[in-house]
Coordinates of C-alpha atoms and ligand atoms in Angstrom, one line a residue:
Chain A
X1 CA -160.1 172.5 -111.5
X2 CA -159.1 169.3 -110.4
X3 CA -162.4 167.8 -109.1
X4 CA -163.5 168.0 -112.9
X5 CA -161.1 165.7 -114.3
X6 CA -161.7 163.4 -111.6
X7 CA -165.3 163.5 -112.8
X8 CA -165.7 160.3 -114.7
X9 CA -163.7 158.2 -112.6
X10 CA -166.1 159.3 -109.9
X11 CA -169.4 158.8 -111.5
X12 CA -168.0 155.6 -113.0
X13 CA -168.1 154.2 -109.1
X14 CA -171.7 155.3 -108.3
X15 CA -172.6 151.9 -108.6
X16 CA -170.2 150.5 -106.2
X17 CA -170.3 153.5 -104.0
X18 CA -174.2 153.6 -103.8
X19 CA -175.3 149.5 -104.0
X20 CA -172.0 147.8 -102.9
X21 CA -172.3 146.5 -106.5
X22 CA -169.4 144.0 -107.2
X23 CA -169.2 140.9 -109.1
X24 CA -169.4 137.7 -109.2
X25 CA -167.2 134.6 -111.1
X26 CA -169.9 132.2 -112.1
X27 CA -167.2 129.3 -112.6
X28 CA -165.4 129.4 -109.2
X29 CA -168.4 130.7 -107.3
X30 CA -165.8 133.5 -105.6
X31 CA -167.4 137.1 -105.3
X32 CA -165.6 140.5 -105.3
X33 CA -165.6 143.7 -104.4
X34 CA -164.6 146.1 -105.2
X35 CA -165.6 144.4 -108.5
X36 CA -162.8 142.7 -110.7
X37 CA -161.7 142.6 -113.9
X38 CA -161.0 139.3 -114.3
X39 CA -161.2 136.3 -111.9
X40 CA -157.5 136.3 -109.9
X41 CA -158.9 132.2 -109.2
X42 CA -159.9 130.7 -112.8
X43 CA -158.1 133.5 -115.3
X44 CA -159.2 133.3 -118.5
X45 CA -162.1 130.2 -117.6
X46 CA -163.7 132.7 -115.5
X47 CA -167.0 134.1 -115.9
X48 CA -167.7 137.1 -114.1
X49 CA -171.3 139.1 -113.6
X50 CA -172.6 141.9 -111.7
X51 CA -173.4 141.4 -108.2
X52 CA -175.1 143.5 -105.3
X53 CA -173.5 142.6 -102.5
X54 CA -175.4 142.3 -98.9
X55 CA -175.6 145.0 -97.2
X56 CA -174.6 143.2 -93.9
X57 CA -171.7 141.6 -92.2
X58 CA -169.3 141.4 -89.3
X59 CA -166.7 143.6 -87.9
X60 CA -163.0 141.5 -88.7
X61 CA -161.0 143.8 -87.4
X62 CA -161.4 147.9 -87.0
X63 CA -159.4 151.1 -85.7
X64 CA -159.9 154.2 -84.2
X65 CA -159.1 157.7 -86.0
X66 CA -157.9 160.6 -83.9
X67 CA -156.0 162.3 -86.1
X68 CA -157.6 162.5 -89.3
X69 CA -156.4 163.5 -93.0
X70 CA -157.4 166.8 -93.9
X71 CA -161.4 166.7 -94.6
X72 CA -162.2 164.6 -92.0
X73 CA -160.5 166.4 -89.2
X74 CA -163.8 167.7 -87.6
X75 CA -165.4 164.2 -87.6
X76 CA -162.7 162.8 -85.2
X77 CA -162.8 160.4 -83.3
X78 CA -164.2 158.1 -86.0
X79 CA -163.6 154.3 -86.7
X80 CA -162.7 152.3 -89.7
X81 CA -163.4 149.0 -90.0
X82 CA -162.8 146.0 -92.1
X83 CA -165.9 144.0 -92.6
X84 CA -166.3 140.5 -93.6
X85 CA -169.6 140.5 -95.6
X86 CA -172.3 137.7 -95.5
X87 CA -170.5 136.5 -99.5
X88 CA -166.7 136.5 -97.2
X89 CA -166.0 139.5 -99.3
X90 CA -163.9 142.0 -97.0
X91 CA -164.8 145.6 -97.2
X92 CA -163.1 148.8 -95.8
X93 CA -165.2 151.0 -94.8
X94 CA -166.2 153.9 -92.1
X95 CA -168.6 153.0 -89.1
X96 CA -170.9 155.5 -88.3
X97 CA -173.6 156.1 -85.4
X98 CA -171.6 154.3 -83.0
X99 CA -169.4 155.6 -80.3
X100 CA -165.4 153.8 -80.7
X101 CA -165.8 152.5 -77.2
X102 CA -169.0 150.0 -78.5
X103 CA -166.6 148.9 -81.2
X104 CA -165.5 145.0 -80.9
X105 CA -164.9 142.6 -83.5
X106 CA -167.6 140.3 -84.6
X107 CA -170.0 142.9 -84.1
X108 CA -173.0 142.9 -86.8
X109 CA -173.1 145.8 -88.8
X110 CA -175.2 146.8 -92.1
X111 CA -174.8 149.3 -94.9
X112 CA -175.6 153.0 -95.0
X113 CA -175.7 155.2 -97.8
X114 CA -173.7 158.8 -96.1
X115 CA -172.0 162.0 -97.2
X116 CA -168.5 161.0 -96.9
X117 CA -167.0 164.5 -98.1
X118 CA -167.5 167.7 -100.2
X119 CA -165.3 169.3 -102.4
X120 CA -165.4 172.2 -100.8
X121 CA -167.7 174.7 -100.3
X122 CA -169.0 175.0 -104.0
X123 CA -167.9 171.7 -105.6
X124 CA -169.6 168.1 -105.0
X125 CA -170.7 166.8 -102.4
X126 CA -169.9 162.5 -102.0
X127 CA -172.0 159.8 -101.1
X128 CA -171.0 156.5 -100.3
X129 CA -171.6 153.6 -98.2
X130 CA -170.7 153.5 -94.3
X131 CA -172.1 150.5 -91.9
X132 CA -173.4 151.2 -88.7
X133 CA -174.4 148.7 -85.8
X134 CA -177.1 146.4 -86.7
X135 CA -180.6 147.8 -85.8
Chain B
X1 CA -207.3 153.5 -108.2
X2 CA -203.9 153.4 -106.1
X3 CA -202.6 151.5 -103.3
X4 CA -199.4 152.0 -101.0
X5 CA -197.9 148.7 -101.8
X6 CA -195.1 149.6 -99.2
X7 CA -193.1 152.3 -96.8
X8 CA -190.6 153.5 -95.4
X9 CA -189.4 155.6 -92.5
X10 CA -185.8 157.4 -91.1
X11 CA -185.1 159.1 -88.6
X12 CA -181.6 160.4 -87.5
X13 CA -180.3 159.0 -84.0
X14 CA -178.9 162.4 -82.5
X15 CA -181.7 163.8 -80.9
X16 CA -181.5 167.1 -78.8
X17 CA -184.3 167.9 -75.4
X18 CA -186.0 171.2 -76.5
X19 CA -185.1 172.4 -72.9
X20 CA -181.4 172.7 -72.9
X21 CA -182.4 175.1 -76.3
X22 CA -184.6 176.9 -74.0
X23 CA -182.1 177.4 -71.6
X24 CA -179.1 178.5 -73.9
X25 CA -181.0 181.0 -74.7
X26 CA -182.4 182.1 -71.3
X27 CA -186.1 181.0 -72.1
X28 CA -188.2 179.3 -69.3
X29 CA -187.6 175.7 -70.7
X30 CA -190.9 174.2 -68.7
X31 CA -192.9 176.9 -70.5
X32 CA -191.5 176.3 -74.1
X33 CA -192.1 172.6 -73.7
X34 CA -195.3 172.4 -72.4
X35 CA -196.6 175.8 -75.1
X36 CA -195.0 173.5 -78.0
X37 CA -196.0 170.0 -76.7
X38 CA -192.2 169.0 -77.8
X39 CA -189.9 167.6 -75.5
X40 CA -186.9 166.6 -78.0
X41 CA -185.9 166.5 -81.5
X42 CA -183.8 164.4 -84.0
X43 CA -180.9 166.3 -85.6
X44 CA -178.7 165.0 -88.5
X45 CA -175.2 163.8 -88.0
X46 CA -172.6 165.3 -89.7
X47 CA -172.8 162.6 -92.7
X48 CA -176.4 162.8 -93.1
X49 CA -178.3 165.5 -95.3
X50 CA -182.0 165.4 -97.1
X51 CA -180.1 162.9 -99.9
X52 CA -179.3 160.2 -97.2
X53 CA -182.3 160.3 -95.3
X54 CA -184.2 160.2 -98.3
X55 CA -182.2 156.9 -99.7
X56 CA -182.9 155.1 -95.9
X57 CA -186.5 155.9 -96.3
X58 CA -186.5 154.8 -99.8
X59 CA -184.3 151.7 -99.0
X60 CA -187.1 150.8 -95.9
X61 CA -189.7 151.4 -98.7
X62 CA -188.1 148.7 -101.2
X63 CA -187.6 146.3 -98.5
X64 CA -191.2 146.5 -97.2
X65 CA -193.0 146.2 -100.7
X66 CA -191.0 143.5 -101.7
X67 CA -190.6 144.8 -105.3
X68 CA -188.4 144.7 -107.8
X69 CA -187.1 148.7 -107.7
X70 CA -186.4 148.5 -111.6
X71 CA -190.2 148.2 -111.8
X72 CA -190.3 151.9 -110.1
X73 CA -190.8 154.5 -113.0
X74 CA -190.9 158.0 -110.9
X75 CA -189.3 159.0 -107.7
X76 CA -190.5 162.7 -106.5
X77 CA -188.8 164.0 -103.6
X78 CA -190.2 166.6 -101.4
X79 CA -188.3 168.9 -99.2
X80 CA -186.9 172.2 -98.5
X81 CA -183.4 171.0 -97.6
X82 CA -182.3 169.6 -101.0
X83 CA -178.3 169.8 -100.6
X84 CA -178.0 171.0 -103.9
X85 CA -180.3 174.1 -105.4
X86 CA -179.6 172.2 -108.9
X87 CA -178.8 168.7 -109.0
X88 CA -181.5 166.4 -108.2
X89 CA -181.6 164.6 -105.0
X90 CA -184.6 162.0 -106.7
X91 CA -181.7 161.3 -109.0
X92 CA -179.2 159.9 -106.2
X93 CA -181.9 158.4 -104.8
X94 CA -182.7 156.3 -107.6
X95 CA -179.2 155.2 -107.8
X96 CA -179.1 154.4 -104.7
X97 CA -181.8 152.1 -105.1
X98 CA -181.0 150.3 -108.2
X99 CA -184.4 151.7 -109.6
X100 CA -182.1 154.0 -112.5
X101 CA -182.2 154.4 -115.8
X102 CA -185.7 153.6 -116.9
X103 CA -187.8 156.3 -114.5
X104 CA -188.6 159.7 -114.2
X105 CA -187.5 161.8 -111.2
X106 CA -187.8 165.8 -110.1
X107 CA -187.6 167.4 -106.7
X108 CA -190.1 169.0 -105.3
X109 CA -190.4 172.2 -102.9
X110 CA -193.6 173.3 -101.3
X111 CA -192.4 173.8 -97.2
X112 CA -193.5 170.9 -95.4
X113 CA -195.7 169.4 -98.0
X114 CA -193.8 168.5 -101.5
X115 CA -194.0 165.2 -99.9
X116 CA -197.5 164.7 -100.2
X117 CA -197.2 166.6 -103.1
X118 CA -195.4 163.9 -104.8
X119 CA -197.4 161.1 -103.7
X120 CA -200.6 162.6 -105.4
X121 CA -198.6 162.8 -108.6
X122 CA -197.6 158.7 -108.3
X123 CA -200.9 158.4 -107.9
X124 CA -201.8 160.4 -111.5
X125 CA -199.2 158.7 -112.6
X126 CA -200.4 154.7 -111.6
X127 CA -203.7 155.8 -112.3
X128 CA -203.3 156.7 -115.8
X129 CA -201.3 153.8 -116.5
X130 CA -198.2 155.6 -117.6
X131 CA -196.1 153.8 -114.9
X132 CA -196.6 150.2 -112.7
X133 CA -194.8 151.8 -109.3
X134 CA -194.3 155.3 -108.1
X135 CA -191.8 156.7 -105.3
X136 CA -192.8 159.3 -102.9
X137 CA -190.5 161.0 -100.8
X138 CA -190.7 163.3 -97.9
X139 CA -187.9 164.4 -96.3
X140 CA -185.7 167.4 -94.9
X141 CA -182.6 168.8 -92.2
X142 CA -184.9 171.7 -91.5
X143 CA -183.0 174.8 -90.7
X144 CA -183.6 177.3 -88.0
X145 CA -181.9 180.4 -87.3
X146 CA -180.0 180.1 -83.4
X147 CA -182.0 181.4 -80.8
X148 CA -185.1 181.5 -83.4
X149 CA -188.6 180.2 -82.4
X150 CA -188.1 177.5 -85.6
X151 CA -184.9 176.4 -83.7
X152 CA -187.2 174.6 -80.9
X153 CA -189.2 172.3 -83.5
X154 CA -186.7 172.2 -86.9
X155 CA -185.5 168.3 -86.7
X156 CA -184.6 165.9 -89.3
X157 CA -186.0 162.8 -90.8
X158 CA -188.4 161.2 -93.3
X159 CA -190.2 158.4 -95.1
X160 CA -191.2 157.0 -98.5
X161 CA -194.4 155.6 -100.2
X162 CA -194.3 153.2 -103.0
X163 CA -197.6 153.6 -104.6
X164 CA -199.2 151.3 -107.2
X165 CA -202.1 150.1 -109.0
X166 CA -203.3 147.3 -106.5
X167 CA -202.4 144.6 -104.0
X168 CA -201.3 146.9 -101.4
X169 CA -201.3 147.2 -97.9
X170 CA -203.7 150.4 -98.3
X171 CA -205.7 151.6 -101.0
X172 CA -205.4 155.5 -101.4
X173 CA -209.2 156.5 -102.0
X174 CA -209.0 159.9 -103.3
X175 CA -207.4 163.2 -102.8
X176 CA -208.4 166.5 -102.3
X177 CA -206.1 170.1 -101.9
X178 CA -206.4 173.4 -101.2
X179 CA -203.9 176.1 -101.9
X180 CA -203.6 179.4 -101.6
X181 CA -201.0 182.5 -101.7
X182 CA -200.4 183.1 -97.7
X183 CA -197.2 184.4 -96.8
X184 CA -196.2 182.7 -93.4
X185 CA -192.9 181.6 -93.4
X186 CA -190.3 181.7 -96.6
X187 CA -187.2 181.3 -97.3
X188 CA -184.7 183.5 -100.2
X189 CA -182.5 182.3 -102.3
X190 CA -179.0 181.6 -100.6
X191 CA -180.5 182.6 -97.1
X192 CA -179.1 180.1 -94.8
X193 CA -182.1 180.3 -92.4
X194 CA -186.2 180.9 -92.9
X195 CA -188.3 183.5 -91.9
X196 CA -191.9 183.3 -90.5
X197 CA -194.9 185.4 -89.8
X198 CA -194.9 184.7 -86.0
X199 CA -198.4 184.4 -85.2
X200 CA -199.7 184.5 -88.9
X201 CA -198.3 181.0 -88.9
X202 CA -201.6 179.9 -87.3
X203 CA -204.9 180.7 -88.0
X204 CA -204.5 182.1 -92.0
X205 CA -201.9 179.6 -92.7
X206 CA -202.1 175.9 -91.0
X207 CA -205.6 176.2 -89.1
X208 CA -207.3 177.3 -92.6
X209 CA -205.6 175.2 -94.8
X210 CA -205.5 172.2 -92.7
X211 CA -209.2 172.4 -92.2
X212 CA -210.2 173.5 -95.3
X213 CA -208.5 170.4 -97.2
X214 CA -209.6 168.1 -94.4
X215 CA -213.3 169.4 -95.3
X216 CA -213.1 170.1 -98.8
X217 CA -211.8 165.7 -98.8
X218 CA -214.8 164.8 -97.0
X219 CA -217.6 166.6 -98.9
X220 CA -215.5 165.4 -102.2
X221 CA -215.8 161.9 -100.8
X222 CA -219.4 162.1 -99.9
X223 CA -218.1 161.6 -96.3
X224 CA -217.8 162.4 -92.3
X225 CA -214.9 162.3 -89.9
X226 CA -216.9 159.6 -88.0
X227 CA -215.9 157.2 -90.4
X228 CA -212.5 157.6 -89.7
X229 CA -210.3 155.7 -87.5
X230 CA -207.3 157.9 -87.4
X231 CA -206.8 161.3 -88.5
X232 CA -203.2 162.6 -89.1
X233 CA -202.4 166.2 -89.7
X234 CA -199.2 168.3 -90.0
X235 CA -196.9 168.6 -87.3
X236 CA -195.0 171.4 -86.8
X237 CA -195.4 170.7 -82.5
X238 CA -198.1 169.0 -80.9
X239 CA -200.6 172.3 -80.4
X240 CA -200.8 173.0 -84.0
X241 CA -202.3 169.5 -84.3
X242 CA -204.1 169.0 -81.6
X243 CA -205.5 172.6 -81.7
X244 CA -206.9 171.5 -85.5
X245 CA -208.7 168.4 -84.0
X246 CA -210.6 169.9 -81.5
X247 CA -211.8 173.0 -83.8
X248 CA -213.3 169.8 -86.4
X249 CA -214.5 168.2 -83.3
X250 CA -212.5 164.9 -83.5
X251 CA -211.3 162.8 -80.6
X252 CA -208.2 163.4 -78.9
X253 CA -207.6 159.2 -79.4
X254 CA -208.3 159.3 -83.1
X255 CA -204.5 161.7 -83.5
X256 CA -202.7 160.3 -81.3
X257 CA -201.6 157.4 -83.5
X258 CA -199.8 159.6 -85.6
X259 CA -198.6 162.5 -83.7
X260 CA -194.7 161.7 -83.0
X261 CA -193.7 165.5 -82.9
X262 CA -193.2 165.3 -79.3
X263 CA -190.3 163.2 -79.3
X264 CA -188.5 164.0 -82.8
X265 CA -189.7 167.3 -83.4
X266 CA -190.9 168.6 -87.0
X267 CA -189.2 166.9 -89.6
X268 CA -191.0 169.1 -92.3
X269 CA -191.4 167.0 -95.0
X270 CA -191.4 163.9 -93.6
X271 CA -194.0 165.3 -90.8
X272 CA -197.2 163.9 -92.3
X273 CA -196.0 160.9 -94.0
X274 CA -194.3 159.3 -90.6
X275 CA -197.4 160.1 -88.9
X276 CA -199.0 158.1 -91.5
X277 CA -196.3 155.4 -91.4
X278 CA -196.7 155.0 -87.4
X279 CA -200.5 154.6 -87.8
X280 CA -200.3 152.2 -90.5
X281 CA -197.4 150.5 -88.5
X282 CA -200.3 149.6 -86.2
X283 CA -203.6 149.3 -88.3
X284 CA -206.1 147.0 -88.6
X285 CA -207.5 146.2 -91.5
X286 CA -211.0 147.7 -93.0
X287 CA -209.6 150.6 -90.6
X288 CA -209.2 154.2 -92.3
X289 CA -207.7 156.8 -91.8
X290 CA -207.7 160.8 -93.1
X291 CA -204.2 162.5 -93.6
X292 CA -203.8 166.1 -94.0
X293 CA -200.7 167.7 -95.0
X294 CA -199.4 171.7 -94.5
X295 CA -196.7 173.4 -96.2
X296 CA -196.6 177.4 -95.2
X297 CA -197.3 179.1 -98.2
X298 CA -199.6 177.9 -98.4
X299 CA -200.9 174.7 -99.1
X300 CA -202.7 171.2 -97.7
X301 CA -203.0 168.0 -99.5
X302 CA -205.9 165.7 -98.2
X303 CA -206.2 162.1 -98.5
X304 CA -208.6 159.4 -97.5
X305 CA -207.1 155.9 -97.0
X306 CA -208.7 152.4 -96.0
X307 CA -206.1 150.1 -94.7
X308 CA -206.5 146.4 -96.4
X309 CA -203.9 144.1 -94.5
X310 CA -201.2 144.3 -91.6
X311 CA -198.4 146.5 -92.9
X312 CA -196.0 143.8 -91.2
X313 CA -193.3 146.7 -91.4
X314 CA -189.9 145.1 -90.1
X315 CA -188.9 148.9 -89.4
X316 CA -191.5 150.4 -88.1
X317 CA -191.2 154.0 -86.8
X318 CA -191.6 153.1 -83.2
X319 CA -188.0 151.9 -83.8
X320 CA -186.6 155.0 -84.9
X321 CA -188.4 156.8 -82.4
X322 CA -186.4 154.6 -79.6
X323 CA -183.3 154.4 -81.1
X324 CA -181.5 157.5 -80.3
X325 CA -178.2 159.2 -78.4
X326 CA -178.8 162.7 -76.8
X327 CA -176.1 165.5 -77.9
X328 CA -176.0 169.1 -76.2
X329 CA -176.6 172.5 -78.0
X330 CA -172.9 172.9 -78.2
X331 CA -172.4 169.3 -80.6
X332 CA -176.1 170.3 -82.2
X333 CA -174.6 174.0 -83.7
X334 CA -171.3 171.8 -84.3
X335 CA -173.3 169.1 -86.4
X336 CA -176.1 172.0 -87.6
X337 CA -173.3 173.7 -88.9
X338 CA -174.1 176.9 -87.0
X339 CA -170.5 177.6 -86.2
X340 CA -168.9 180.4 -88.2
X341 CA -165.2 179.9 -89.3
Ligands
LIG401 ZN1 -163.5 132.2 -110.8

């Protein structure tokens, strides 16, 4: 049963998955996500706290999936995107409700909470966030 | 008493015309749409379910009321399409929201009214004094067997109330339900589609509940539909609705407000409470308005609300009505999940 012991790491993301909770170092000001450990800018001098990131930004650069991993095969074509949020934090992440051919960088785009996959038929079933075209 | 301090509405942006259904399956698709008064319907994209729909509405909700959502101390969500049969979707919900740990949360089931259900528990719940905010949720992907009558009017979407003790948008009067055992339309346990009493569906089940709560609200409230503005009922199509008006004698202008079946179809759940949003969307003040739930089994919840200020809603429904990208009954059973394999 693999999915169980892959339990806690899971859950342990729910934050990040469901708020785009990172953090934030309050010495250099920098913000990350997904969140850090310690700041990569001050080391030991920094100060990091919890932060909900926005949940909008700008497409900085994208592609389009036609031949997906296995899971994602019916879902094809999809797009992934790398999005610069309003902090300049990037984020990787699937844009959904948007045909690839309306794709173009610098488009705005906001978070979406979405089912991205099940484990199977009887196991759980994944939320996460996605962005789709600003309404 | 308690107030709706904010709301929130979702609707998916797939939407299907209730003619090409028709056609598939060799009906006369002028006769379905004009007997139904539906002309298309929102359907859930393969990433969306009753949790995500439920988190939008809840997110619109947040946004609206301007609140802090560690403030909320319940979340009830109502529907029939829970994606799990244990594991509550209230729970994600919550999460998603940032309104966890401090709160408590159950799902509820009653057809197309656990929605309404769970607002008049916020409002037990604010009234008492046991909590400051409440979350109400109604909200489904309502299934229907292919080729089915249900398959015409099952769509997907819903909204969420945040209900407290004052300085809301609309202060929620009182409440009044009536319930019985009626057996129009059920679903058993790992079924993949509902049944339903065909024409029992009407007159024993909506018309009688639907009336009776709508009555049983105003004698309970010491008053007459005249002093309503807008009256919103269930809307499992636009004749079930419209049919209930004109046996209690109201105004064909006074439900129009809130009937949006015709263009995203029953949303079950979230039927009655985006009727409600799109007619508070618009309200004027001192205005008020009568809302009457239906969920087959049979139930109505009845509620009589006087609008304070402009809801100011940055998303109101109209938007989700217009937003939208048509898919054919070929992408629908693909995304419905109709397809056997
Ligand atoms: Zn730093």
């Amino acid at each position: 049963m693999t999915h169980r012991k892959a339990l806690p790491g899971i859950w342990r993301r729910f934050p990040e998955r469901y708020r785009l909770e990172g953090n934030k170092c309050k010495n250099c000001g920098e913000h990350f996500f997904p969140p850090r450990i310690i700041c990569p800018n001050c080391r030991r001098d920094g100060k990091l706290e919890g932060h909900e990131m926005s949940k909008e930004g700008e497409i900085y650069s994208y592609t389009i999936i036609r031949s997906a991993p296995v899971g994602f095969e019916d879902q094809t074509p999809y797009v992934l995107a790398i999005i610069e949020l309003k902090e300049g934090t990037k984020v990787t992440a699937q844009i959904t409700d948007v045909d690839p051919e309306e794709m173009e960088i610098g488009m705005e785009v906001e978070e979406v909470l979405r089912k991205i996959s099940e484990d199977g038929k009887k196991g759980k079933i994944n939320y996460g966030y996605k962005f789709v075209p600003k309404s | 008493m308690s107030d709706i301090l904010g709301y929130g509405a979702y609707i998916p942006k797939n939407r299907i015309k209730i003619r090409k259904i028709a056609k598939v399956w060799g009906k006369n698709p002028e006769l379905i749409e004009q007997k139904l008064g539906l002309e298309e319907k929102a359907v859930p994209d393969q990433d969306e379910d009753t949790i995500t729909i439920a988190t939008q509405a809840a997110r619109n909700a947040v946004k609206h009321a301007d609140i802090n959502p560690q403030k909320i101390g319940a979340i009830y969500t109502g529907s029939e399409s829970h994606p799990y049969a244990v594991k509550p979707t209230s729970a994600t919900v919550g999460e998603a929201i940032g309104a966890t740990p401090e709160m408590t949360a159950a799902d509820y089931e009653f057809a197309c009214k656990a929605g309404t259900a769970g607002m008049q528990n916020c409002m037990a719940l604010v009234e008492s004094g046991k909590i400051d905010y409440g979350m109400a949720i109604g909200a489904d992907t309502a299934q229907s067997k292919p080729g089915g009558a249900l398959e015409y009017a099952a769509a997907a979407g819903g909204a969420a109330y945040i209900i407290g003790e004052k300085d809301g948008i609309a202060e929620i009067e009182d409440t009044y339900s009536f319930t019985t055992d009626t057996p129009d339309f059920w679903r058993r346990k790992e079924q993949p589609y509902p049944e339903h009493g065909g024409r029992f569906t009407g007159k024993p089940a909506y018309f009688r509940h639907v009336i009776n709560a709508t009555k049983g609200l105003l004698k309970k409230t010491n008053q007459e539909l005249e002093n309503f503005d807008h009256i919103v009922f269930h809307q499992p199509n636009t004749k079930f609705p419209t049919k209930a008006a004109k046996k209690l004698g109201i105004p064909k202008e006074k439900i129009e407000k809130g009937l949006i079946v015709r263009k995203v179809g029953n949303t079950y759940s979230g039927a009655t409470l985006l009727g409600l949003a799109s007619v508070l969307d618009d309200a004027e003040p001192g205005e008020k308005i009568l809302v009457t739930s239906f969920g087959s089994g049979a139930g109505s919840d009845s509620f009589s609300i006087k609008v304070k200020k402009h809801a100011n809603n940055p998303r109101p429904v109209k938007k989700f009505v217009e937003r939208k990208k048509y898919v054919n009954y070929g992408e629908y059973t693909k995304l419905a999940r109709k397809l056997k394999r």
